[in-house]
mmCIF file of C-alpha atoms in Angstrom:
data_model
loop_
_atom_site.group_PDB
_atom_site.id
_atom_site.type_symbol
_atom_site.label_atom_id
_atom_site.label_comp_id
_atom_site.label_asym_id
_atom_site.label_seq_id
_atom_site.Cartn_x
_atom_site.Cartn_y
_atom_site.Cartn_z
ATOM 1 C CA MET A 1 1.054 71.486 -16.129
ATOM 2 C CA ASN A 2 1.323 70.602 -12.480
ATOM 3 C CA HIS A 3 2.955 67.321 -11.741
ATOM 4 C CA ARG A 4 1.910 65.906 -8.420
ATOM 5 C CA ARG A 5 4.441 63.761 -6.643
ATOM 6 C CA LYS A 6 3.214 60.308 -6.031
ATOM 7 C CA THR A 7 3.366 59.162 -2.454
ATOM 8 C CA ARG A 8 4.797 55.727 -1.809
ATOM 9 C CA ILE A 9 3.258 53.831 1.042
ATOM 10 C CA SER A 10 5.633 51.517 2.747
ATOM 11 C CA HIS A 11 5.234 49.324 5.810
ATOM 12 C CA SER A 12 8.971 48.962 6.304
ATOM 13 C CA PRO A 13 10.833 51.285 8.703
ATOM 14 C CA ARG A 14 11.867 54.629 7.164
ATOM 15 C CA ARG A 15 15.531 55.140 6.572
ATOM 16 C CA ASP A 16 15.667 58.055 8.984
ATOM 17 C CA GLU A 17 13.782 56.147 11.637
ATOM 18 C CA PRO A 18 15.835 54.306 14.220
ATOM 19 C CA LEU A 19 15.595 50.536 13.693
ATOM 20 C CA GLY A 20 15.153 49.986 17.464
ATOM 21 C CA ARG A 21 11.814 51.840 17.510
ATOM 22 C CA TRP A 22 10.308 49.689 14.775
ATOM 23 C CA GLN A 23 11.583 46.503 16.425
ATOM 24 C CA ARG A 24 9.933 47.492 19.717
ATOM 25 C CA GLN A 25 6.609 47.949 17.932
ATOM 26 C CA ARG A 26 6.899 44.471 16.457
ATOM 27 C CA ASN A 27 7.754 43.033 19.929
ATOM 28 C CA LYS A 28 4.644 44.668 21.345
ATOM 29 C CA VAL A 29 2.477 43.174 18.638
ATOM 30 C CA LYS A 30 4.034 39.707 19.286
ATOM 31 C CA GLU A 31 3.440 40.084 23.002
ATOM 32 C CA ALA A 32 -0.198 40.937 22.395
ATOM 33 C CA GLU A 33 -0.598 37.901 20.174
ATOM 34 C CA GLN A 34 0.916 35.664 22.885
ATOM 35 C CA ILE A 35 -1.416 37.118 25.587
ATOM 36 C CA LEU A 36 -4.434 36.487 23.333
ATOM 37 C CA GLU A 37 -3.318 32.955 22.618
ATOM 38 C CA ALA A 38 -2.914 32.288 26.349
ATOM 39 C CA GLN A 39 -6.384 33.691 27.033
ATOM 40 C CA LEU A 40 -7.848 31.427 24.453
ATOM 41 C CA LYS A 41 -6.134 28.446 26.018
ATOM 42 C CA GLU A 42 -7.493 29.321 29.368
ATOM 43 C CA THR A 43 -11.066 29.335 27.925
ATOM 44 C CA VAL A 44 -10.786 25.792 26.639
ATOM 45 C CA PRO A 45 -12.252 23.411 29.210
ATOM 46 C CA ARG A 46 -9.968 20.704 30.727
ATOM 47 C CA GLY A 47 -11.458 17.483 31.927
ATOM 48 C CA THR A 48 -11.055 16.352 35.567
ATOM 49 C CA CYS A 49 -13.199 13.159 35.454
ATOM 50 C CA GLN A 50 -10.922 10.234 36.463
ATOM 51 C CA THR A 51 -13.436 7.424 35.583
ATOM 52 C CA MET A 52 -14.742 6.236 32.197
ATOM 53 C CA CYS A 53 -18.163 7.616 33.094
ATOM 54 C CA PRO A 54 -18.954 10.743 35.164
ATOM 55 C CA VAL A 55 -20.544 9.882 38.535
ATOM 56 C CA GLN A 56 -23.703 11.882 37.856
ATOM 57 C CA GLU A 57 -24.305 10.185 34.505
ATOM 58 C CA LEU A 58 -23.873 6.769 36.172
ATOM 59 C CA ARG A 59 -26.545 7.669 38.831
ATOM 60 C CA ASP A 60 -28.936 9.009 36.192
ATOM 61 C CA ARG A 61 -28.626 6.049 33.913
ATOM 62 C CA GLU A 62 -29.077 3.556 36.850
ATOM 63 C CA ALA A 63 -32.222 5.420 37.907
ATOM 64 C CA GLN A 64 -33.554 5.476 34.357
ATOM 65 C CA SER A 65 -32.562 1.787 33.626
ATOM 66 C CA ARG A 66 -30.298 2.854 30.650
ATOM 67 C CA LEU A 67 -27.398 0.711 31.391
ATOM 68 C CA HIS A 68 -26.074 -1.594 28.696
ATOM 69 C CA CYS A 69 -25.655 -5.281 29.556
ATOM 70 C CA PHE A 70 -21.823 -4.727 29.113
ATOM 71 C CA GLU A 71 -21.970 -2.201 31.969
ATOM 72 C CA MET A 72 -24.032 -4.026 34.619
ATOM 73 C CA VAL A 73 -22.728 -5.694 37.746
ATOM 74 C CA PRO A 74 -22.770 -9.423 36.952
ATOM 75 C CA GLY A 75 -25.841 -11.136 38.426
ATOM 76 C CA THR A 76 -27.956 -8.043 38.506
ATOM 77 C CA GLU A 77 -28.915 -7.998 34.761
ATOM 78 C CA ARG A 78 -32.484 -9.325 35.436
ATOM 79 C CA ASN A 79 -33.178 -6.961 38.342
ATOM 80 C CA ARG A 80 -35.847 -4.312 37.952
ATOM 81 C CA LYS A 81 -33.121 -1.691 38.201
ATOM 82 C CA PRO A 82 -29.706 -3.290 37.469
ATOM 83 C CA LYS A 83 -26.670 -1.743 39.156
ATOM 84 C CA GLY A 84 -23.852 -0.387 37.140
ATOM 85 C CA ASP A 85 -20.285 -1.489 37.695
ATOM 86 C CA PRO A 86 -18.134 1.742 38.053
ATOM 87 C CA LEU A 87 -15.268 -0.092 36.441
ATOM 88 C CA ARG A 88 -17.311 -1.064 33.347
ATOM 89 C CA VAL A 89 -19.713 1.807 32.763
ATOM 90 C CA VAL A 90 -18.532 4.120 29.929
ATOM 91 C CA LYS A 91 -19.815 7.578 29.191
ATOM 92 C CA GLU A 92 -22.429 7.355 26.345
ATOM 93 C CA TYR A 93 -22.700 9.771 23.396
ATOM 94 C CA SER A 94 -25.345 12.500 23.837
ATOM 95 C CA ARG A 95 -26.293 15.082 21.242
ATOM 96 C CA PRO A 96 -25.595 18.703 22.198
ATOM 97 C CA ALA A 97 -28.892 20.281 23.377
ATOM 98 C CA ALA A 98 -29.953 23.867 24.005
ATOM 99 C CA GLY A 99 -29.244 24.893 27.590
ATOM 100 C CA LYS A 100 -27.050 21.869 28.280
ATOM 101 C CA ASP A 101 -23.545 22.645 29.532
ATOM 102 C CA VAL A 102 -21.160 20.131 27.799
ATOM 103 C CA THR A 103 -18.024 21.937 29.077
ATOM 104 C CA LYS A 104 -18.211 21.006 32.788
ATOM 105 C CA PRO A 105 -14.717 19.716 33.755
ATOM 106 C CA SER A 106 -16.206 17.064 35.986
ATOM 107 C CA ASP A 107 -18.078 15.551 32.920
ATOM 108 C CA LEU A 108 -14.993 15.585 30.668
ATOM 109 C CA ARG A 109 -12.334 12.960 30.677
ATOM 110 C CA PRO A 110 -8.663 14.122 30.326
ATOM 111 C CA PRO A 111 -6.453 12.672 27.553
ATOM 112 C CA ASP A 112 -4.990 9.812 29.652
ATOM 113 C CA MET A 113 -8.462 8.713 30.783
ATOM 114 C CA LEU A 114 -9.812 8.844 27.232
ATOM 115 C CA LEU A 115 -6.935 6.659 26.019
ATOM 116 C CA LYS A 116 -7.585 4.253 28.959
ATOM 117 C CA THR A 117 -11.253 4.108 27.942
ATOM 118 C CA VAL A 118 -10.379 3.271 24.309
ATOM 119 C CA PHE A 119 -8.052 0.473 25.530
ATOM 120 C CA TYR A 120 -10.879 -0.950 27.667
ATOM 121 C CA LEU A 121 -13.298 -0.842 24.714
ATOM 122 C CA ILE A 122 -10.882 -2.686 22.526
ATOM 123 C CA ASP A 123 -9.457 -5.235 24.940
ATOM 124 C CA ASP A 124 -12.545 -6.064 27.068
ATOM 125 C CA ILE A 125 -15.468 -5.452 24.643
ATOM 126 C CA ALA A 126 -14.493 -5.587 20.941
ATOM 127 C CA ALA A 127 -12.284 -8.593 21.511
ATOM 128 C CA SER A 128 -14.961 -10.490 23.464
ATOM 129 C CA PRO A 129 -16.265 -13.685 21.720
ATOM 130 C CA LEU A 130 -19.272 -13.919 24.127
ATOM 131 C CA HIS A 131 -21.677 -11.617 22.304
ATOM 132 C CA PRO A 132 -22.778 -11.173 18.692
ATOM 133 C CA TRP A 133 -20.420 -8.728 17.022
ATOM 134 C CA THR A 134 -23.329 -6.546 15.826
ATOM 135 C CA GLU A 135 -24.099 -5.811 19.487
ATOM 136 C CA VAL A 136 -20.378 -5.321 20.268
ATOM 137 C CA TYR A 137 -20.072 -2.869 17.401
ATOM 138 C CA SER A 138 -23.093 -0.886 18.429
ATOM 139 C CA PHE A 139 -21.799 -0.416 21.907
ATOM 140 C CA VAL A 140 -18.178 0.378 21.046
ATOM 141 C CA PHE A 141 -19.153 2.689 18.196
ATOM 142 C CA ASP A 142 -21.429 4.778 20.504
ATOM 143 C CA ARG A 143 -18.724 4.946 23.234
ATOM 144 C CA LEU A 144 -16.058 5.999 20.726
ATOM 145 C CA ARG A 145 -18.300 8.819 19.566
ATOM 146 C CA SER A 146 -18.460 9.939 23.186
ATOM 147 C CA VAL A 147 -14.625 9.802 23.381
ATOM 148 C CA LYS A 148 -14.425 11.839 20.183
ATOM 149 C CA GLN A 149 -16.886 14.351 21.632
ATOM 150 C CA ASP A 150 -14.765 14.927 24.739
ATOM 151 C CA MET A 151 -11.671 15.344 22.498
ATOM 152 C CA ILE A 152 -13.384 18.021 20.360
ATOM 153 C CA ILE A 153 -14.649 20.022 23.346
ATOM 154 C CA GLN A 154 -11.136 20.046 24.860
ATOM 155 C CA ARG A 155 -9.457 20.614 21.464
ATOM 156 C CA LEU A 156 -7.074 17.751 22.096
ATOM 157 C CA SER A 157 -3.931 17.299 19.993
ATOM 158 C CA GLY A 158 -0.557 15.536 20.399
ATOM 159 C CA ARG A 159 0.346 11.949 20.835
ATOM 160 C CA ASP A 160 -2.643 10.880 22.986
ATOM 161 C CA CYS A 161 -4.961 12.282 20.391
ATOM 162 C CA VAL A 162 -3.147 10.445 17.600
ATOM 163 C CA ALA A 163 -3.094 7.171 19.556
ATOM 164 C CA ILE A 164 -6.909 7.415 20.069
ATOM 165 C CA LEU A 165 -7.705 8.317 16.430
ATOM 166 C CA GLU A 166 -5.488 5.550 15.096
ATOM 167 C CA ARG A 167 -7.311 2.882 17.050
ATOM 168 C CA THR A 168 -10.710 4.420 16.175
ATOM 169 C CA VAL A 169 -9.851 4.355 12.417
ATOM 170 C CA ARG A 170 -8.683 0.732 12.620
ATOM 171 C CA PHE A 171 -11.902 -0.303 14.423
ATOM 172 C CA LEU A 172 -14.113 1.426 11.856
ATOM 173 C CA ILE A 173 -12.261 -0.067 8.883
ATOM 174 C CA TYR A 174 -12.389 -3.495 10.339
ATOM 175 C CA ALA A 175 -16.101 -3.060 11.144
ATOM 176 C CA SER A 176 -16.857 -1.970 7.522
ATOM 177 C CA TYR A 177 -15.507 -5.339 6.401
ATOM 178 C CA ARG A 178 -16.789 -7.614 9.200
ATOM 179 C CA LEU A 179 -20.359 -6.210 9.131
ATOM 180 C CA CYS A 180 -20.663 -5.918 5.383
ATOM 181 C CA GLY A 181 -24.039 -7.206 4.300
ATOM 182 C CA GLU A 182 -25.610 -7.018 7.759
ATOM 183 C CA PRO A 183 -29.212 -5.664 8.034
ATOM 184 C CA LEU A 184 -29.459 -1.910 8.325
ATOM 185 C CA ARG A 185 -30.970 -2.184 11.781
ATOM 186 C CA CYS A 186 -27.674 -3.709 12.944
ATOM 187 C CA TYR A 187 -25.141 -1.834 10.882
ATOM 188 C CA GLU A 188 -25.472 1.376 8.819
ATOM 189 C CA PRO A 189 -22.541 1.622 6.374
ATOM 190 C CA ARG A 190 -23.037 5.336 5.593
ATOM 191 C CA ILE A 191 -22.908 6.387 9.266
ATOM 192 C CA ASN A 192 -19.832 4.299 9.723
ATOM 193 C CA ASP A 193 -18.228 5.767 6.616
ATOM 194 C CA THR A 194 -19.040 9.342 7.747
ATOM 195 C CA HIS A 195 -17.309 8.934 11.105
ATOM 196 C CA LEU A 196 -14.397 7.058 9.556
ATOM 197 C CA GLN A 197 -13.785 9.887 7.100
ATOM 198 C CA GLU A 198 -13.870 12.402 9.894
ATOM 199 C CA CYS A 199 -11.444 10.528 12.085
ATOM 200 C CA LEU A 200 -9.091 9.955 9.070
ATOM 201 C CA SER A 201 -9.141 13.669 8.151
ATOM 202 C CA TRP A 202 -8.434 14.649 11.812
ATOM 203 C CA LEU A 203 -5.648 12.103 12.104
ATOM 204 C CA LEU A 204 -3.907 13.145 8.867
ATOM 205 C CA ASP A 205 -4.147 16.766 10.031
ATOM 206 C CA CYS A 206 -2.483 15.839 13.376
ATOM 207 C CA TYR A 207 0.334 14.281 11.371
ATOM 208 C CA THR A 208 0.766 17.383 9.288
ATOM 209 C CA THR A 209 0.620 19.955 12.135
ATOM 210 C CA GLY A 210 2.276 17.871 14.936
ATOM 211 C CA THR A 211 5.839 17.898 15.856
ATOM 212 C CA GLY A 212 8.082 14.860 15.980
ATOM 213 C CA VAL A 213 7.893 11.513 14.146
ATOM 214 C CA TYR A 214 4.773 9.356 14.187
ATOM 215 C CA SER A 215 5.703 5.739 13.612
ATOM 216 C CA ASN A 216 2.295 4.699 12.081
ATOM 217 C CA GLN A 217 1.969 7.552 9.623
ATOM 218 C CA GLU A 218 2.882 5.348 6.607
ATOM 219 C CA GLU A 219 0.207 2.830 7.592
ATOM 220 C CA PHE A 220 -2.602 5.464 7.767
ATOM 221 C CA GLN A 221 -1.533 7.428 4.710
ATOM 222 C CA ALA A 222 -1.884 4.088 2.743
ATOM 223 C CA LEU A 223 -5.188 3.130 4.442
ATOM 224 C CA CYS A 224 -6.664 6.501 3.562
ATOM 225 C CA LEU A 225 -5.883 6.129 -0.104
ATOM 226 C CA LEU A 226 -7.041 2.513 -0.292
ATOM 227 C CA TYR A 227 -10.325 3.277 1.410
ATOM 228 C CA ASN A 228 -10.907 6.378 -0.871
ATOM 229 C CA LEU A 229 -9.680 4.657 -4.063
ATOM 230 C CA GLY A 230 -10.105 6.907 -7.080
ATOM 231 C CA SER A 231 -10.681 10.058 -5.022
ATOM 232 C CA ALA A 232 -8.905 13.080 -6.559
ATOM 233 C CA GLN A 233 -8.563 14.712 -3.104
ATOM 234 C CA ALA A 234 -7.000 11.586 -1.478
ATOM 235 C CA THR A 235 -4.674 11.089 -4.472
ATOM 236 C CA GLN A 236 -3.474 14.721 -4.437
ATOM 237 C CA HIS A 237 -2.899 14.505 -0.635
ATOM 238 C CA VAL A 238 -0.638 11.454 -1.048
ATOM 239 C CA ILE A 239 1.238 12.970 -4.025
ATOM 240 C CA GLN A 240 2.035 16.078 -1.968
ATOM 241 C CA LEU A 241 3.551 14.055 0.913
ATOM 242 C CA PRO A 242 7.335 14.356 1.514
ATOM 243 C CA LYS A 243 9.278 12.002 -0.727
ATOM 244 C CA ARG A 244 10.666 9.879 2.216
ATOM 245 C CA LEU A 245 6.992 9.110 3.123
ATOM 246 C CA ARG A 246 5.603 8.757 -0.372
ATOM 247 C CA SER A 247 8.317 6.197 -1.216
ATOM 248 C CA THR A 248 7.656 3.838 1.675
ATOM 249 C CA PRO A 249 6.452 0.374 0.672
ATOM 250 C CA ALA A 250 2.853 0.674 1.938
ATOM 251 C CA VAL A 251 2.223 4.079 0.293
ATOM 252 C CA THR A 252 3.896 2.978 -2.947
ATOM 253 C CA LEU A 253 1.693 -0.087 -3.137
ATOM 254 C CA ALA A 254 -1.454 2.016 -2.386
ATOM 255 C CA LEU A 255 -0.499 4.474 -5.139
ATOM 256 C CA ALA A 256 -0.014 1.609 -7.649
ATOM 257 C CA ILE A 257 -3.407 0.112 -6.822
ATOM 258 C CA ASN A 258 -4.956 3.580 -7.077
ATOM 259 C CA ARG A 259 -3.460 4.134 -10.441
ATOM 260 C CA ALA A 260 -4.702 0.777 -11.682
ATOM 261 C CA PHE A 261 -8.189 1.734 -10.429
ATOM 262 C CA LEU A 262 -8.122 5.085 -12.213
ATOM 263 C CA GLU A 263 -6.878 3.403 -15.419
ATOM 264 C CA ARG A 264 -9.601 0.790 -15.170
ATOM 265 C CA ASN A 265 -7.140 -2.007 -15.120
ATOM 266 C CA PRO A 266 -8.868 -4.566 -12.746
ATOM 267 C CA VAL A 267 -6.500 -7.301 -13.585
ATOM 268 C CA ARG A 268 -3.446 -5.372 -12.337
ATOM 269 C CA LEU A 269 -5.397 -4.062 -9.331
ATOM 270 C CA LEU A 270 -6.435 -7.551 -8.144
ATOM 271 C CA ARG A 271 -2.850 -8.832 -8.721
ATOM 272 C CA LEU A 272 -1.410 -5.947 -6.665
ATOM 273 C CA ALA A 273 -4.116 -6.490 -3.944
ATOM 274 C CA ARG A 274 -2.509 -9.833 -3.089
ATOM 275 C CA GLY A 275 0.387 -7.947 -1.525
ATOM 276 C CA LEU A 276 -1.794 -6.082 0.972
ATOM 277 C CA ASN A 277 -1.968 -7.002 4.624
ATOM 278 C CA PHE A 278 -5.285 -7.793 6.296
ATOM 279 C CA LEU A 279 -6.374 -4.300 7.416
ATOM 280 C CA GLN A 280 -5.291 -2.805 4.043
ATOM 281 C CA ALA A 281 -7.433 -5.474 2.370
ATOM 282 C CA CYS A 282 -10.361 -4.467 4.648
ATOM 283 C CA ALA A 283 -9.991 -0.895 3.442
ATOM 284 C CA LEU A 284 -9.937 -1.982 -0.123
ATOM 285 C CA HIS A 285 -12.743 -4.513 0.033
ATOM 286 C CA ARG A 286 -15.591 -2.147 -0.718
ATOM 287 C CA HIS A 287 -14.103 -1.503 -4.171
ATOM 288 C CA LEU A 288 -13.687 -5.132 -5.121
ATOM 289 C CA ALA A 289 -17.268 -5.636 -6.323
ATOM 290 C CA VAL A 290 -16.913 -2.785 -8.825
ATOM 291 C CA CYS A 291 -13.454 -4.018 -9.860
ATOM 292 C CA ARG A 292 -14.685 -7.530 -10.625
ATOM 293 C CA ARG A 293 -17.687 -6.234 -12.510
ATOM 294 C CA ASP A 294 -15.339 -4.065 -14.685
ATOM 295 C CA LEU A 295 -13.152 -7.104 -15.346
ATOM 296 C CA LEU A 296 -16.053 -9.206 -16.584
ATOM 297 C CA LEU A 297 -17.323 -6.333 -18.746
ATOM 298 C CA ILE A 298 -13.823 -5.842 -20.323
ATOM 299 C CA TYR A 299 -13.430 -9.531 -20.945
ATOM 300 C CA SER A 300 -16.975 -9.684 -22.464
ATOM 301 C CA HIS A 301 -15.877 -7.285 -25.111
ATOM 302 C CA GLY A 302 -12.259 -8.409 -25.486
ATOM 303 C CA TYR A 303 -12.992 -12.198 -25.683
ATOM 304 C CA SER A 304 -16.450 -11.986 -27.279
ATOM 305 C CA SER A 305 -16.759 -15.020 -29.535
ATOM 306 C CA ARG A 306 -19.251 -17.804 -30.227
ATOM 307 C CA ASN A 307 -16.650 -20.343 -31.004
ATOM 308 C CA CYS A 308 -14.099 -19.654 -28.257
ATOM 309 C CA SER A 309 -14.195 -20.118 -24.480
ATOM 310 C CA PHE A 310 -12.130 -19.077 -21.503
ATOM 311 C CA PRO A 311 -10.965 -21.506 -18.816
ATOM 312 C CA LEU A 312 -13.041 -21.102 -15.634
ATOM 313 C CA ASP A 313 -10.085 -21.885 -13.338
ATOM 314 C CA ARG A 314 -7.956 -19.259 -15.089
ATOM 315 C CA LEU A 315 -10.715 -16.699 -14.618
ATOM 316 C CA ALA A 316 -11.044 -17.667 -11.010
ATOM 317 C CA GLN A 317 -7.410 -17.092 -10.487
ATOM 318 C CA VAL A 318 -7.606 -13.569 -12.030
ATOM 319 C CA LEU A 319 -10.688 -12.696 -9.922
ATOM 320 C CA SER A 320 -9.032 -14.096 -6.665
ATOM 321 C CA LEU A 321 -12.053 -16.385 -6.187
ATOM 322 C CA ASP A 322 -12.619 -20.079 -6.162
ATOM 323 C CA ALA A 323 -14.283 -21.738 -9.185
ATOM 324 C CA SER A 324 -17.833 -22.045 -7.730
ATOM 325 C CA LEU A 325 -17.952 -18.390 -6.752
ATOM 326 C CA THR A 326 -16.593 -17.376 -10.039
ATOM 327 C CA ALA A 327 -19.253 -19.358 -11.879
ATOM 328 C CA HIS A 328 -21.915 -17.715 -9.658
ATOM 329 C CA LEU A 329 -20.446 -14.226 -10.335
ATOM 330 C CA CYS A 330 -20.520 -14.928 -14.096
ATOM 331 C CA GLU A 331 -24.133 -16.031 -14.050
ATOM 332 C CA THR A 332 -25.043 -12.889 -12.046
ATOM 333 C CA TYR A 333 -23.720 -10.740 -14.948
ATOM 334 C CA GLY A 334 -25.172 -12.900 -17.741
ATOM 335 C CA VAL A 335 -21.858 -14.556 -18.716
ATOM 336 C CA GLU A 336 -22.435 -18.129 -19.851
ATOM 337 C CA VAL A 337 -20.618 -20.994 -17.998
ATOM 338 C CA LYS A 338 -20.292 -24.239 -20.026
ATOM 339 C CA LYS A 339 -19.894 -27.600 -18.320
ATOM 340 C CA HIS A 340 -18.676 -25.830 -15.158
ATOM 341 C CA ASP A 341 -15.142 -25.471 -16.501
ATOM 342 C CA HIS A 342 -15.323 -22.962 -19.379
ATOM 343 C CA VAL A 343 -16.816 -19.466 -19.811
ATOM 344 C CA VAL A 344 -18.151 -18.051 -23.042
ATOM 345 C CA PHE A 345 -17.915 -14.287 -23.199
ATOM 346 C CA SER A 346 -20.305 -12.237 -25.310
ATOM 347 C CA LYS A 347 -20.604 -8.431 -25.276
ATOM 348 C CA ALA A 348 -24.258 -8.711 -26.148
ATOM 349 C CA ALA A 349 -25.035 -11.135 -23.281
ATOM 350 C CA PHE A 350 -23.446 -9.074 -20.505
ATOM 351 C CA THR A 351 -26.083 -7.578 -18.123
ATOM 352 C CA GLU A 352 -25.890 -5.620 -14.941
ATOM 353 C CA ALA A 353 -26.514 -7.490 -11.717
ATOM 354 C CA GLU A 354 -30.055 -7.282 -10.425
ATOM 355 C CA HIS A 355 -30.501 -5.477 -7.089
ATOM 356 C CA GLY A 356 -30.168 -7.835 -4.212
ATOM 357 C CA ARG A 357 -28.534 -10.682 -6.226
ATOM 358 C CA LEU A 358 -24.947 -9.665 -5.623
ATOM 359 C CA HIS A 359 -23.967 -10.276 -2.000
ATOM 360 C CA CYS A 360 -20.515 -8.699 -1.332
ATOM 361 C CA LYS A 361 -19.907 -10.868 1.723
ATOM 362 C CA LEU A 362 -19.825 -14.008 -0.488
ATOM 363 C CA TYR A 363 -16.754 -12.690 -2.289
ATOM 364 C CA HIS A 364 -14.574 -11.815 0.755
ATOM 365 C CA SER A 365 -12.124 -14.738 0.257
ATOM 366 C CA VAL A 366 -9.303 -12.412 -0.858
ATOM 367 C CA VAL A 367 -9.609 -10.519 2.466
ATOM 368 C CA CYS A 368 -10.547 -13.450 4.716
ATOM 369 C CA GLU A 369 -7.559 -15.558 3.842
ATOM 370 C CA LYS A 370 -5.268 -12.709 5.084
ATOM 371 C CA GLN A 371 -6.721 -12.686 8.560
ATOM 372 C CA LYS A 372 -5.320 -16.193 9.536
ATOM 373 C CA ASP A 373 -4.771 -16.074 13.234
ATOM 374 C CA LEU A 374 -5.078 -12.395 13.804
ATOM 375 C CA THR A 375 -7.315 -11.479 16.760
ATOM 376 C CA VAL A 376 -9.562 -8.380 16.846
ATOM 377 C CA GLN A 377 -7.361 -7.028 19.621
ATOM 378 C CA SER A 378 -4.195 -7.264 17.581
ATOM 379 C CA ILE A 379 -5.809 -5.845 14.456
ATOM 380 C CA ILE A 380 -7.125 -2.652 16.228
ATOM 381 C CA HIS A 381 -4.004 -2.080 18.251
ATOM 382 C CA GLY A 382 -1.945 -2.371 15.042
ATOM 383 C CA CYS A 383 0.060 -5.501 16.084
ATOM 384 C CA SER A 384 -0.615 -7.284 12.858
#
């Protein structure tokens, strides 16, 4: 019988081959990779526009009467063709179209100008008390999308990118609370949520891949979990964080609230929520309606009795609401309120709220009381 010798394939240098030759081959491969990386960097467009809006866009929008009232020269608003103030006009978002070159350097703003634009939008527009906030939101939201578009085209990263994303996330979280319950023509929660999730994902990726220390990382890791309460992906992400970051006060509190939510323990969740700051409460607020509904359902089973009642003021304290709102919430879910000071729970009487009867904005007191004297400017810049 012929026994064929098996040939071993190895990618390591042979024993009889000089080590220097193998090392030179590795160096050549590394040099080729560096050249390719440099070429890719050269193909990425770099913005040269030193104004908040490219000159050509300003001219086009003036000619087409597409200037927003926030961008017009004061006193020309009622003219047939209002003039745009170069210091106030901000590049608007435009969808990519076939044949349209979006990579022209003269139409792209560099990182420092993008950051300056974001500061202008926050300090001069979002913080302005002179206009309805639905109109303010619509303008700022569109211009922030344009900023994000310029960032994506230029593949921005680093500290300027993080600074822009942090302020964008704060603005969108605050808007989700402030505009809750507004008509869909003024505010679309799903669109706001989509852009918020994209910015959060990009920001957390910057923290992971970036070098150096980011002082606000604890804040945004906690905000991400509070906003996505109960999400397996968000929970896993936080659990995999380094211990020094996972054990910080904000992240620890967010993890405790998330655990209470997963365990369907609304009493503990609402108690822990009192320790949140204003923006954290804004991130959590969209889950409060479900939490309070679960609490009333659990109590309707646990305290179901014809002869016993539960003090209304005690229930109001647990729900973090005043007595009148607590009574209204109970009636919405079919829970009987006797003499305006006691509640009679019955598992048979509990019903789901009818569509349109439960207005989330009425039950914002647990968030509203935390705002105190905070201004929009200080909230979005993270000075709270």
